[in-house]
Coordinates of C-alpha atoms in Angstrom, one line a residue:
M1214 CA 0.0 0.0 0.0
D1215 CA 1.5 3.3 -1.1
L1216 CA 0.5 5.7 1.7
T1217 CA 2.3 8.8 0.2
T1218 CA 0.2 11.9 -0.6
T1219 CA 0.7 15.5 -1.3
Y1220 CA -0.7 18.4 0.6
M1221 CA -0.3 22.0 -0.8
G1222 CA 2.7 20.7 -2.8
L1223 CA 4.3 19.1 0.3
Q1224 CA 5.3 15.5 0.1
L1225 CA 3.9 13.4 3.0
R1226 CA 4.7 9.8 3.8
S1227 CA 1.2 9.3 5.1
P1228 CA -2.2 11.1 4.9
I1229 CA -2.4 11.1 8.8
V1230 CA -1.5 14.5 10.1
A1231 CA -1.4 15.7 13.7
S1232 CA -3.6 18.8 13.9
A1233 CA -3.0 21.8 16.2
G1234 CA -3.1 20.6 19.9
P1235 CA -1.2 20.0 23.0
L1236 CA 0.9 17.2 21.5
T1237 CA 2.3 19.4 18.8
G1238 CA 3.2 22.0 21.4
R1239 CA 5.8 19.8 23.1
L1240 CA 9.1 18.5 21.6
D1241 CA 8.9 15.1 23.3
S1242 CA 5.5 14.3 21.8
I1243 CA 6.5 15.7 18.5
R1244 CA 9.4 13.2 18.4
A1245 CA 7.0 10.4 19.4
L1246 CA 4.6 11.4 16.6
V1247 CA 7.4 11.2 14.1
D1248 CA 8.5 7.9 15.4
A1249 CA 4.9 6.6 15.0
G1250 CA 4.8 7.6 11.4
I1251 CA 2.9 10.9 11.3
G1252 CA 2.8 12.5 7.8
A1253 CA 3.0 16.1 9.0
M1254 CA 2.0 18.2 12.0
V1255 CA 0.3 21.5 12.7
L1256 CA 1.6 23.5 15.6
P1257 CA -0.8 25.1 18.1
S1258 CA -2.1 28.5 17.0
L1259 CA -0.3 31.7 17.8
F1260 CA -3.1 34.0 18.9
E1261 CA -2.7 37.7 18.3
E1262 CA -4.7 38.3 21.5
Q1263 CA -2.0 36.6 23.5
V1264 CA 0.7 38.9 22.0
V1265 CA -1.4 42.0 22.7
H1266 CA -2.4 41.0 26.2
E1267 CA 1.2 40.3 27.1
A1268 CA 2.4 43.6 25.7
L1269 CA -0.3 45.5 27.6
A1270 CA 0.4 43.7 30.8
T1271 CA 4.1 44.6 30.5
S1272 CA 3.3 48.2 29.7
D1273 CA 1.0 48.4 32.8
L1274 CA 3.7 46.9 35.0
M1275 CA 6.3 49.4 33.9
A1276 CA 3.8 52.2 34.3
D1277 CA 3.1 51.2 37.9
H1278 CA 6.8 51.1 38.8
A1279 CA 7.4 54.5 37.0
A1280 CA 4.7 56.2 39.1
S1281 CA 7.3 57.4 41.6
P1282 CA 10.8 58.6 40.8
E1283 CA 11.9 56.7 43.9
A1284 CA 10.7 53.4 42.3
S1285 CA 13.1 53.6 39.4
S1286 CA 15.5 51.3 41.1
Y1287 CA 12.8 48.7 41.5
F1288 CA 11.9 48.4 37.8
P1289 CA 11.2 44.7 37.0
D1290 CA 14.0 43.1 35.0
I1291 CA 12.4 42.0 31.7
Q1292 CA 15.7 41.7 29.9
G1293 CA 16.0 38.2 28.4
T1294 CA 12.3 37.5 28.8
D1295 CA 10.8 36.1 25.6
S1296 CA 7.5 37.4 24.3
V1297 CA 4.7 35.0 23.2
A1298 CA 5.7 35.4 19.6
E1299 CA 9.3 34.8 20.3
R1300 CA 8.5 31.6 22.3
Y1301 CA 6.3 30.4 19.4
V1302 CA 9.1 31.1 16.9
R1303 CA 11.6 29.2 19.1
H1304 CA 9.2 26.2 19.3
L1305 CA 8.7 26.3 15.6
E1306 CA 12.5 26.2 15.0
E1307 CA 13.0 23.4 17.5
A1308 CA 10.1 21.4 16.0
R1309 CA 11.6 21.7 12.5
R1310 CA 14.9 20.4 13.8
A1311 CA 13.2 17.5 15.7
A1312 CA 10.9 16.4 12.9
D1313 CA 11.8 15.2 9.5
V1314 CA 8.2 15.8 8.3
P1315 CA 6.5 19.1 7.2
V1316 CA 5.8 21.4 10.1
I1317 CA 2.9 23.7 9.6
A1318 CA 2.5 26.9 11.7
S1319 CA -1.0 28.0 12.8
L1320 CA -2.1 31.6 13.2
N1321 CA -5.3 33.2 14.6
G1322 CA -5.3 37.0 14.4
T1323 CA -7.7 39.8 15.1
S1324 CA -6.4 42.7 12.9
A1325 CA -5.5 42.8 9.3
A1326 CA -2.0 44.1 10.1
G1327 CA -1.5 41.5 12.8
W1328 CA -2.4 38.6 10.4
E1329 CA 0.1 39.8 7.8
R1330 CA 2.9 40.6 10.3
Y1331 CA 2.8 37.4 12.2
A1332 CA 2.3 35.3 9.0
R1333 CA 5.6 36.7 7.6
L1334 CA 7.2 36.1 11.0
L1335 CA 6.3 32.4 11.0
Q1336 CA 7.3 32.1 7.3
D1337 CA 10.7 33.6 8.1
A1338 CA 11.1 31.2 11.1
G1339 CA 11.0 28.3 8.7
A1340 CA 7.4 27.0 8.6
D1341 CA 6.8 24.7 5.7
A1342 CA 3.3 26.1 5.4
L1343 CA 0.8 28.3 7.3
E1344 CA -2.7 27.4 8.5
L1345 CA -5.0 30.4 9.1
N1346 CA -7.5 29.6 11.8
L1347 CA -10.6 31.7 11.0
Y1348 CA -12.2 31.5 14.4
R1349 CA -14.9 34.2 14.4
V1350 CA -18.3 33.9 16.0
A1351 CA -20.8 36.0 14.0
A1352 CA -22.5 37.6 17.1
D1353 CA -22.6 41.2 15.9
V1354 CA -26.3 42.0 15.1
H1355 CA -25.1 44.9 13.0
C1356 CA -22.8 42.9 10.8
S1357 CA -24.3 41.1 7.9
G1358 CA -23.2 37.7 6.7
A1359 CA -22.0 39.2 3.4
A1360 CA -19.9 41.7 5.2
L1361 CA -18.3 39.1 7.5
E1362 CA -17.5 36.9 4.6
Q1363 CA -16.0 39.7 2.6
E1364 CA -13.8 40.6 5.6
Q1365 CA -12.5 37.1 5.7
L1366 CA -11.9 36.9 2.0
D1367 CA -10.0 40.2 2.1
L1368 CA -7.9 38.8 5.0
V1369 CA -7.0 35.6 3.2
R1370 CA -6.1 37.7 0.1
A1371 CA -3.8 40.0 2.2
V1372 CA -2.0 37.1 3.9
R1373 CA -1.6 35.3 0.6
G1374 CA 0.1 38.4 -0.8
A1375 CA 2.5 38.5 2.1
L1376 CA 3.6 34.9 1.9
M1377 CA 5.7 32.7 -0.3
I1378 CA 4.9 29.4 1.5
P1379 CA 1.6 27.4 1.0
L1380 CA -1.4 28.7 2.8
A1381 CA -4.3 26.6 4.3
V1382 CA -7.4 28.1 5.7
K1383 CA -9.3 26.3 8.5
V1384 CA -12.9 27.2 8.4
S1385 CA -16.2 26.6 10.2
P1386 CA -19.3 25.3 8.3
F1387 CA -21.4 28.3 9.5
Y1388 CA -21.8 30.2 6.3
S1389 CA -25.1 30.9 4.4
S1390 CA -23.6 29.2 1.3
F1391 CA -20.6 27.3 2.3
A1392 CA -19.8 26.0 -1.3
H1393 CA -19.7 29.6 -2.5
M1394 CA -17.5 30.8 0.4
A1395 CA -15.2 27.8 -0.2
A1396 CA -14.7 28.9 -3.8
G1397 CA -14.2 32.5 -2.7
L1398 CA -11.4 31.5 -0.2
V1399 CA -9.6 29.5 -3.0
D1400 CA -9.9 32.5 -5.3
A1401 CA -8.5 34.7 -2.6
G1402 CA -5.4 32.5 -2.4
A1403 CA -6.0 29.5 -0.2
D1404 CA -4.0 26.4 -1.3
A1405 CA -6.1 24.2 0.9
L1406 CA -9.2 24.2 3.0
V1407 CA -9.4 22.4 6.4
L1408 CA -12.9 21.2 7.2
F1409 CA -13.9 22.0 9.9
N1410 CA -13.0 24.3 12.8
R1411 CA -14.5 22.9 16.0
F1412 CA -15.7 25.8 18.0
Y1413 CA -15.6 25.5 21.8
Q1414 CA -19.1 25.6 23.3
P1415 CA -19.4 27.3 26.7
D1416 CA -21.6 26.0 29.4
V1417 CA -23.5 27.5 32.3
S1418 CA -22.9 26.3 35.8
P1419 CA -26.2 26.0 37.7
M1420 CA -24.2 26.1 41.0
T1421 CA -22.4 29.4 40.4
R1422 CA -24.7 30.7 37.6
E1423 CA -21.6 31.7 35.6
I1424 CA -20.5 30.9 32.1
V1425 CA -17.8 28.3 32.3
P1426 CA -15.4 26.8 29.6
S1427 CA -16.4 23.3 28.5
L1428 CA -14.2 21.2 26.3
E1429 CA -15.1 17.7 25.1
L1430 CA -13.0 15.6 22.8
S1431 CA -14.5 14.8 19.5
S1432 CA -16.0 11.4 18.4
S1433 CA -16.1 9.6 15.1
S1434 CA -19.8 10.6 14.6
E1435 CA -18.7 14.2 14.1
L1436 CA -16.9 13.3 10.9
R1437 CA -20.2 13.1 9.0
L1438 CA -20.4 16.9 8.4
P1439 CA -16.8 17.1 7.0
L1440 CA -17.6 14.0 4.8
R1441 CA -20.6 15.7 3.2
W1442 CA -18.6 18.7 2.2
L1443 CA -15.5 16.8 1.2
G1444 CA -17.7 14.8 -1.2
L1445 CA -19.4 17.9 -2.6
L1446 CA -16.2 20.0 -3.0
H1447 CA -13.8 17.3 -4.3
G1448 CA -12.9 17.9 -7.9
R1449 CA -14.7 21.3 -7.9
L1450 CA -12.0 23.5 -6.3
D1451 CA -8.4 24.2 -7.3
A1452 CA -7.2 23.4 -3.8
D1453 CA -6.4 20.5 -1.5
L1454 CA -8.9 19.4 1.2
A1455 CA -8.1 18.3 4.7
A1456 CA -10.6 16.5 7.0
T1457 CA -10.5 17.3 10.7
T1458 CA -12.9 16.7 13.6
G1459 CA -13.9 13.0 14.0
I1460 CA -10.8 11.2 12.7
H1461 CA -10.3 8.5 15.4
S1462 CA -9.3 5.3 13.5
G1463 CA -7.9 4.0 10.3
L1464 CA -11.4 3.4 9.0
D1465 CA -12.2 7.1 9.7
V1466 CA -9.1 8.0 7.6
A1467 CA -10.5 5.7 4.8
R1468 CA -13.9 7.4 5.0
A1469 CA -12.4 10.8 4.6
L1470 CA -10.1 9.8 1.8
L1471 CA -13.0 8.1 -0.1
A1472 CA -14.9 11.3 0.2
G1473 CA -12.1 13.3 -1.3
A1474 CA -9.7 14.4 1.4
D1475 CA -6.0 14.8 0.6
V1476 CA -5.0 14.4 4.3
T1477 CA -6.8 13.7 7.5
M1478 CA -6.0 15.5 10.8
M1479 CA -6.5 14.2 14.3
T1480 CA -6.0 15.6 17.8
S1481 CA -8.6 14.0 20.2
A1482 CA -7.7 10.4 19.3
L1483 CA -4.1 11.2 19.9
L1484 CA -4.9 12.8 23.3
R1485 CA -6.9 9.7 24.2
N1486 CA -4.5 7.1 23.0
G1487 CA -1.1 8.7 22.7
P1488 CA 1.2 9.3 19.8
A1489 CA 1.6 5.6 19.1
H1490 CA -2.0 5.6 17.9
V1491 CA -0.8 7.0 14.6
A1492 CA 0.8 3.6 13.8
T1493 CA -2.4 1.8 14.8
C1494 CA -4.5 3.9 12.5
E1495 CA -2.1 3.5 9.7
Q1496 CA -2.1 -0.3 10.0
Q1497 CA -6.0 -0.3 10.1
L1498 CA -6.0 1.8 6.9
V1499 CA -3.6 -0.5 5.1
D1500 CA -5.5 -3.6 6.2
W1501 CA -8.8 -2.2 5.0
A1502 CA -7.3 -0.9 1.7
V1503 CA -5.6 -4.2 0.8
E1504 CA -8.8 -6.1 1.6
H1505 CA -10.8 -3.8 -0.7
G1506 CA -8.2 -3.8 -3.6
Y1507 CA -6.7 -0.4 -3.2
E1508 CA -3.0 -0.1 -3.8
S1509 CA -2.4 3.6 -3.0
V1510 CA -3.9 6.7 -1.4
A1511 CA -4.1 8.3 -4.8
Q1512 CA -6.3 5.5 -6.1
L1513 CA -8.4 5.7 -3.0
R1514 CA -8.9 9.5 -2.8
G1515 CA -12.3 10.7 -3.9
S1516 CA -13.4 7.3 -5.3
A1517 CA -16.7 7.6 -3.4
S1518 CA -17.3 11.3 -4.0
Q1519 CA -20.0 12.7 -6.2
Q1520 CA -17.7 15.0 -8.2
R1521 CA -19.5 14.0 -11.4
V1522 CA -23.0 14.7 -10.2
S1523 CA -24.4 17.5 -12.3
D1524 CA -26.8 18.7 -9.7
P1525 CA -25.3 18.4 -6.1
A1526 CA -28.4 20.0 -4.5
A1527 CA -30.7 17.4 -6.1
F1528 CA -28.3 14.6 -5.0
E1529 CA -28.3 15.9 -1.4
R1530 CA -32.1 16.1 -1.5
A1531 CA -32.4 12.5 -2.7
N1532 CA -30.0 11.3 0.0
Y1533 CA -31.9 13.3 2.6
V1534 CA -35.2 11.6 1.6
K1535 CA -33.5 8.2 1.6
G1536 CA -32.1 8.8 5.0
L1537 CA -35.6 9.7 6.4
I1538 CA -37.1 6.6 4.8
A1539 CA -34.4 4.4 6.3
F1540 CA -34.8 6.0 9.7
A1541 CA -38.6 5.5 9.6
N1542 CA -38.2 1.9 8.5
S1543 CA -35.8 1.1 11.4
F1544 CA -38.7 1.4 13.8
H1545 CA -41.0 -1.1 11.9

């Protein structure tokens, strides 16, 4: 079984990629992932808010100590203290030395200038590619969907213009017309789309009556939404497709490749089972592929997609009706 694949022009030994998460934030687990056969890895995101918050905190600290001339001798010693961005760059450089697979940096910004500035910073630090993490909750009642989409398209276009390395865009499915938005992102310069960003859902504590963070690891059932759009977009966009959220086993990898993914990304399964789970998933994929007559990822990719369907909407409608009928019949 030939497991090799390409992603944004990068040669990968395997379609299994470690997505942004705690394991790609540590050198020991990065080495373990490489030893287990990972095809590539995405580092945790550099958030512009982190950089700004740290800068403001430092400024406030210095201002507090400068309030009195007598306090000048008690200024905090910040010489030699790395910033958030500097620590990220150092980790990126160390990861590249530790891993003989492509290392993709991840960036989440808040301002157009910030996106471009930090994108160039990560490129210059040696990232093989950059993944833009478009994490934006459309909660402004005065901002239309069209305006928000145009803002993101302009952002991707600006970052693309600032880079020489490949650019992936990690998106959510929450657009009025996702297929149209996907095409717009590719036209704006995305070399790949990562489907989908998994928003954290807050909870409310009945004991404290406060909003509290709540994080649950994904399950294989969450792969169904990415599968739908992988199948609908495969062969229709001049960009690669990555499946993320719900990749937990070699069979999940096969499902995503059949639908049209070029690579599959996992975090939750690796957190549950450890870096060695990469080798387990790879063997499961190979066993399944050999059993079903596939000799390579290239042969497997998109073979179950509907790229030749002339009317995807009608196909979706037909499948919806079939699903309802099957569901109803299951109770007879």
